[in-house]
Tab-separated table of C-alpha atoms in Angstrom:
chain	number	residue	atom	x	y	z
A	493	MET	CA	-68.012	38.768	-39.565
A	494	ALA	CA	-66.310	42.220	-39.399
A	495	ALA	CA	-68.888	43.660	-37.260
A	496	VAL	CA	-68.476	40.877	-34.709
A	497	LEU	CA	-65.022	41.331	-34.440
A	498	LEU	CA	-65.304	44.868	-33.840
A	499	ILE	CA	-67.565	44.518	-30.910
A	500	ALA	CA	-65.752	41.317	-29.270
A	501	VAL	CA	-62.073	42.250	-29.608
A	502	PRO	CA	-62.247	45.619	-27.606
A	503	GLN	CA	-64.459	43.543	-25.012
A	504	LEU	CA	-61.599	40.930	-24.809
A	505	LEU	CA	-58.423	43.331	-24.864
A	506	SER	CA	-60.628	45.235	-21.964
A	507	SER	CA	-60.937	42.213	-19.872
A	508	ARG	CA	-57.382	40.958	-20.546
A	509	ILE	CA	-56.140	44.254	-19.702
A	510	VAL	CA	-57.977	44.538	-16.478
A	511	ARG	CA	-56.917	40.691	-15.659
A	512	ALA	CA	-53.088	41.710	-16.289
A	513	GLY	CA	-53.628	44.680	-13.900
A	514	ILE	CA	-55.170	42.881	-11.369
A	515	LEU	CA	-52.192	40.469	-11.377
A	516	SER	CA	-49.198	42.841	-11.640
A	517	ASP	CA	-50.927	44.977	-8.419
A	518	PRO	CA	-53.605	42.948	-6.689
A	519	GLN	CA	-53.985	45.817	-4.129
A	520	VAL	CA	-56.124	47.214	-6.438
A	521	LEU	CA	-58.662	44.494	-5.536
A	522	VAL	CA	-57.971	45.144	-1.704
A	523	ASP	CA	-58.570	48.929	-2.224
A	524	GLY	CA	-61.927	48.285	-4.242
A	525	SER	CA	-63.256	45.988	-1.530
A	526	GLU	CA	-62.393	48.650	1.260
A	527	ALA	CA	-63.850	51.543	-0.731
A	528	LEU	CA	-67.238	49.254	-1.338
A	529	ARG	CA	-67.197	48.389	2.446
A	530	ASP	CA	-67.035	52.103	3.514
A	531	LEU	CA	-69.318	53.325	1.397
A	532	GLN	CA	-71.769	50.561	2.943
A	533	TYR	CA	-71.243	51.674	6.229
A	534	ALA	CA	-71.637	55.466	5.389
A	535	PRO	CA	-75.265	55.800	5.974
A	536	THR	CA	-75.215	54.081	8.970
A	537	LEU	CA	-72.361	56.179	10.606
A	538	ALA	CA	-73.816	59.326	9.459
A	539	GLU	CA	-76.924	58.196	11.355
A	540	HIS	CA	-75.296	57.543	14.346
A	541	ARG	CA	-72.002	59.580	14.321
A	542	ALA	CA	-72.643	62.183	17.208
A	543	ALA	CA	-73.716	59.412	19.298
A	544	LEU	CA	-70.437	57.443	18.664
A	545	GLU	CA	-67.864	60.265	18.859
A	546	ARG	CA	-69.389	61.766	22.428
A	547	PRO	CA	-67.727	60.072	24.991
A	548	PHE	CA	-69.532	59.064	28.381
A	549	GLY	CA	-67.855	61.073	31.378
A	550	THR	CA	-64.241	60.848	30.731
A	551	SER	CA	-63.863	57.842	28.790
A	552	TRP	CA	-61.408	59.353	26.535
A	553	LYS	CA	-58.121	60.183	25.648
A	554	GLY	CA	-56.201	62.386	23.690
A	555	SER	CA	-57.013	66.059	22.118
A	556	ALA	CA	-59.899	67.982	23.706
A	557	LYS	CA	-60.138	69.746	20.392
A	558	PRO	CA	-59.462	66.643	17.817
A	559	ASP	CA	-59.787	66.861	13.756
A	560	VAL	CA	-60.164	63.138	14.058
A	561	THR	CA	-61.902	60.973	16.409
A	562	LEU	CA	-61.255	57.077	16.732
A	563	VAL	CA	-63.827	54.978	18.546
A	564	GLU	CA	-62.794	51.869	20.198
A	565	PHE	CA	-65.333	49.576	21.533
A	566	PHE	CA	-63.805	47.177	23.719
A	567	ASP	CA	-64.186	44.486	26.401
A	568	TYR	CA	-61.686	44.330	29.315
A	569	ALA	CA	-61.536	40.331	29.008
A	570	CYS	CA	-60.658	40.532	25.296
A	571	PRO	CA	-56.893	39.499	24.623
A	572	TYR	CA	-57.118	41.401	21.346
A	573	CYS	CA	-58.173	44.595	22.840
A	574	LYS	CA	-55.552	44.052	25.262
A	575	ALA	CA	-53.029	43.838	22.362
A	576	SER	CA	-54.472	46.670	20.379
A	577	ASN	CA	-54.210	48.878	23.785
A	578	PRO	CA	-50.383	49.903	23.364
A	579	HIS	CA	-51.424	50.989	19.764
A	580	ILE	CA	-53.952	53.183	21.026
A	581	ASP	CA	-51.710	54.806	23.250
A	582	ARG	CA	-48.866	55.114	20.872
A	583	LEU	CA	-51.335	56.806	18.265
A	584	VAL	CA	-52.498	59.217	21.134
A	585	ARG	CA	-48.888	60.173	21.832
A	586	GLU	CA	-47.694	60.848	18.312
A	587	ASP	CA	-50.900	62.270	17.251
A	588	PRO	CA	-51.756	65.477	18.856
A	589	ASN	CA	-54.818	66.025	16.880
A	590	LEU	CA	-56.250	62.934	17.573
A	591	ARG	CA	-59.046	61.590	20.264
A	592	VAL	CA	-59.897	58.177	21.253
A	593	VAL	CA	-63.243	57.740	22.887
A	594	TYR	CA	-63.708	54.213	24.536
A	595	ARG	CA	-66.964	52.530	24.527
A	596	GLU	CA	-67.713	49.628	26.659
A	597	LEU	CA	-68.837	46.431	25.248
A	598	PRO	CA	-68.798	43.870	27.854
A	599	ILE	CA	-69.678	40.463	25.871
A	600	LEU	CA	-67.279	37.882	27.411
A	601	GLY	CA	-68.720	37.167	30.902
A	602	PRO	CA	-69.951	38.408	34.035
A	603	GLU	CA	-66.666	39.686	35.100
A	604	SER	CA	-66.718	41.709	31.715
A	605	VAL	CA	-70.002	43.378	32.832
A	606	ASN	CA	-68.664	44.076	36.458
A	607	ALA	CA	-65.248	45.628	35.098
A	608	ALA	CA	-67.496	47.749	32.314
A	609	ARG	CA	-69.630	49.032	35.038
A	610	LEU	CA	-67.007	49.977	37.378
A	611	SER	CA	-65.043	51.486	34.563
A	612	LEU	CA	-68.198	53.761	33.494
A	613	THR	CA	-68.436	54.899	37.242
A	614	ALA	CA	-64.766	55.978	37.304
A	615	SER	CA	-65.346	57.548	34.098
A	616	GLN	CA	-68.432	59.643	36.021
A	617	ALA	CA	-65.952	60.559	38.686
A	618	GLY	CA	-63.082	61.743	36.158
A	619	ARG	CA	-61.074	58.867	36.589
A	620	PHE	CA	-61.626	56.594	33.741
A	621	ASN	CA	-57.808	56.851	32.558
A	622	GLN	CA	-56.581	55.540	35.893
A	623	PHE	CA	-59.143	52.526	35.936
A	624	HIS	CA	-58.558	51.660	32.298
A	625	ASP	CA	-54.619	51.668	32.236
A	626	ALA	CA	-54.668	50.055	35.949
A	627	LEU	CA	-56.923	47.132	34.865
A	628	TRP	CA	-54.951	46.526	31.329
A	629	GLU	CA	-52.347	46.286	33.664
A	630	ALA	CA	-53.536	44.034	36.454
A	631	GLY	CA	-54.961	41.293	34.003
A	632	ARG	CA	-57.920	39.692	32.699
A	633	PRO	CA	-61.209	41.167	34.975
A	634	ALA	CA	-61.447	39.230	38.184
A	635	PRO	CA	-62.580	40.256	41.650
A	636	ALA	CA	-58.982	40.674	42.478
A	637	THR	CA	-57.675	42.976	39.453
A	638	ILE	CA	-61.214	44.696	39.339
A	639	ALA	CA	-60.305	45.798	43.166
A	640	THR	CA	-56.779	46.646	42.212
A	641	ALA	CA	-58.210	49.176	39.308
A	642	ALA	CA	-60.701	50.710	41.530
A	643	ASN	CA	-58.163	51.429	44.319
A	644	ALA	CA	-55.870	53.092	41.238
A	645	ALA	CA	-58.630	55.028	40.420
A	646	GLY	CA	-59.902	55.984	44.004
A	647	ILE	CA	-63.332	54.471	43.903
A	648	PRO	CA	-64.884	52.189	45.696
A	649	VAL	CA	-64.749	48.306	44.509
A	650	ASN	CA	-68.607	48.251	45.601
A	651	ALA	CA	-69.903	51.392	43.999
A	652	LYS	CA	-73.246	51.762	43.414
A	653	VAL	CA	-73.815	51.701	39.517
A	654	SER	CA	-75.876	54.575	38.654
A	655	PRO	CA	-79.034	54.429	35.920
A	656	GLU	CA	-76.551	56.542	33.565
A	657	VAL	CA	-73.926	53.750	33.726
A	658	GLU	CA	-76.694	51.118	32.573
A	659	ALA	CA	-78.283	53.319	29.959
A	660	GLU	CA	-74.617	53.844	28.556
A	661	LEU	CA	-74.214	49.863	28.491
A	662	ARG	CA	-77.477	49.308	26.206
A	663	THR	CA	-76.650	52.432	24.076
A	664	ASN	CA	-73.312	50.634	23.101
A	665	PHE	CA	-74.776	47.461	22.766
A	666	SER	CA	-77.398	48.905	20.418
A	667	LEU	CA	-74.770	50.905	18.421
A	668	ALA	CA	-72.165	47.812	17.971
A	669	SER	CA	-75.388	45.939	16.509
A	670	ALA	CA	-76.255	48.874	14.202
A	671	LEU	CA	-72.700	48.700	12.947
A	672	GLY	CA	-72.827	44.737	12.533
A	673	ALA	CA	-70.361	44.087	15.093
A	674	THR	CA	-69.030	40.382	15.174
A	675	GLY	CA	-66.942	41.029	18.404
A	676	THR	CA	-64.259	42.909	20.027
A	677	PRO	CA	-62.545	45.155	19.456
A	678	LEU	CA	-64.632	47.391	16.872
A	679	PHE	CA	-62.729	50.512	15.651
A	680	ILE	CA	-64.394	53.258	13.762
A	681	VAL	CA	-62.753	56.329	12.416
A	682	GLY	CA	-63.911	58.489	9.601
A	683	ASN	CA	-66.094	56.323	7.123
A	684	ARG	CA	-64.323	53.026	8.001
A	685	VAL	CA	-65.243	50.467	10.712
A	686	LEU	CA	-62.557	47.897	11.306
A	687	ASN	CA	-63.816	44.904	13.674
A	688	SER	CA	-60.319	43.365	14.509
A	689	ALA	CA	-57.074	43.990	16.025
A	690	VAL	CA	-55.893	45.370	13.144
A	691	GLY	CA	-52.537	46.498	14.602
A	692	TYR	CA	-50.714	50.150	14.737
A	693	ASP	CA	-50.101	50.678	10.872
A	694	ALA	CA	-53.655	50.092	9.746
A	695	LEU	CA	-55.220	52.097	12.534
A	696	LYS	CA	-52.691	54.886	11.683
A	697	GLN	CA	-53.526	54.706	7.944
A	698	ALA	CA	-57.244	55.056	8.920
A	699	VAL	CA	-56.611	58.197	11.144
A	700	ALA	CA	-54.855	59.673	8.164
A	701	ASP	CA	-57.472	58.817	5.373
A	702	ALA	CA	-60.207	60.457	7.874
A	703	ARG	CA	-57.967	63.353	8.118
A	704	LYS	CA	-57.634	63.891	4.370
A	705	LYS	CA	-61.475	63.215	4.103
A	706	SER	CA	-62.501	65.885	6.754
């Protein structure tokens, strides 16, 4: 009997201590879940990191020589991407060592595809930022708003789409699929994958965590 108690009591106390710790600080569960998720993504990110962080044309903002790169897969028709855009711009303004790489993932209909193709065409011409900012300001992709963005970027609205643009879209869909994307926005920073509009604070923390590990 004594031997049974010697075995059972430490196990019982241990489980109670763990339970008490979780109840007093539930963030432990969140942190553990995030760490496990990051470990699961690490092999895929290691395999595809160069492709993820290499911008197409001028589809990027921020530092030319960053110590951290934040990748965003987005759709111009996605309201959550639109809501996230000011947060991304704020991070770029505040952090001189951050680069944001934008990857077109047009999943919300034909006008999304049209906008993505023209955005990448603007990117090839060195005018991505002008098109990008103008279309977010103009509104959801439609013939009129896309024309407004094209005019702001100084490119023809009926510009011929190059094979490189089509290849970029195929690459982006392949990368998003490898990461198990369920929609947009999809953010990648360091070994963290965030598939939702997580907000400024979460993105800033993810950048800080990636910087610590670099």
